[in-house]
């Protein structure tokens, strides 16, 4: 199953910024290692899309269901720490997490 969301340049910048930090997450259990592996796949996809993004028109971002689920869960878990760094990033990450949730439900 595929999940598609529309993502703006600002949203992609924010998502790329926080996913770069996902490699710093320490994973101990099997479930944590699985989630980290999925996040690394998503981070690669976001990085490639970020490099090729031109213009200001929102683009469609496709994820597999398990990727969208793990990404939404992880974004919700880091929202409090992102709000301390930059309010603009917080708003964009919150918007992306909400869009993912809408598509997953």
XYZ file of C-alpha atoms in Angstrom:
105
model
C 0.000 0.000 0.000
C 1.247 3.468 -0.871
C 0.737 6.681 1.051
C 1.038 10.013 -0.779
C 1.233 13.475 0.719
C 1.846 16.887 -0.808
C 4.981 18.481 0.585
C 6.253 22.034 0.119
C 9.862 23.183 -0.174
C 9.814 24.422 3.451
C 8.326 21.147 4.642
C 10.961 19.167 2.794
C 13.729 21.368 4.244
C 12.421 20.743 7.760
C 11.974 17.021 7.185
C 15.472 16.721 5.722
C 16.920 18.588 8.719
C 15.319 16.348 11.346
C 15.937 13.108 9.436
C 19.655 13.881 9.315
C 19.516 13.596 13.105
C 17.828 10.167 12.942
C 21.214 8.465 12.596
C 22.039 9.671 16.119
C 19.154 7.674 17.581
C 20.420 4.803 19.693
C 18.668 1.526 18.979
C 18.861 -1.345 21.434
C 15.888 -3.621 20.856
C 14.970 -5.435 17.680
C 11.956 -3.171 17.123
C 14.095 -0.041 17.527
C 16.641 -1.348 15.019
C 13.859 -2.126 12.538
C 12.398 1.363 12.914
C 15.828 2.956 12.542
C 16.422 0.997 9.341
C 13.096 2.177 7.929
C 13.892 5.774 8.926
C 17.222 5.538 7.113
C 15.384 4.463 3.932
C 13.031 7.420 4.272
C 15.955 9.766 4.989
C 17.647 8.694 1.746
C 14.431 9.251 -0.187
C 13.946 12.711 1.377
C 17.581 13.656 0.734
C 17.289 12.766 -2.965
C 13.988 14.608 -3.322
C 15.433 17.620 -1.480
C 18.316 17.849 -3.951
C 15.980 17.706 -6.950
C 13.274 20.035 -5.617
C 12.891 23.156 -7.746
C 10.247 25.844 -7.544
C 7.755 26.555 -4.800
C 4.922 24.324 -5.961
C 4.223 21.437 -3.529
C 5.160 18.008 -4.840
C 3.785 14.565 -4.197
C 5.825 12.471 -1.776
C 5.150 8.715 -1.914
C 5.892 6.327 0.922
C 5.090 2.698 1.584
C 2.616 2.166 4.404
C 5.220 0.922 6.901
C 7.534 3.838 6.072
C 4.752 6.375 6.590
C 3.726 4.747 9.859
C 7.244 4.740 11.327
C 7.919 8.280 10.087
C 4.698 9.608 11.628
C 5.416 7.897 14.944
C 9.000 9.210 14.993
C 8.001 12.770 14.031
C 5.470 12.845 16.861
C 8.128 11.625 19.299
C 10.576 14.412 18.383
C 8.087 17.306 18.163
C 8.843 18.686 21.658
C 12.599 18.819 21.000
C 12.121 20.423 17.560
C 10.014 23.202 19.082
C 13.012 24.232 21.190
C 15.260 24.506 18.124
C 13.139 26.422 15.630
C 9.448 27.279 15.611
C 9.239 27.192 11.781
C 10.595 23.639 11.714
C 8.109 22.696 14.433
C 5.157 23.962 12.396
C 6.285 22.166 9.243
C 7.007 18.884 11.044
C 3.667 19.089 12.845
C 1.893 19.653 9.513
C 3.657 16.678 7.884
C 2.880 14.413 10.853
C -0.787 15.424 10.669
C -0.956 14.760 6.919
C 0.636 11.341 7.394
C -1.829 10.546 10.162
C -4.767 11.516 7.936
C -3.533 9.217 5.175
C -2.785 6.321 7.529
C -6.208 6.368 9.166
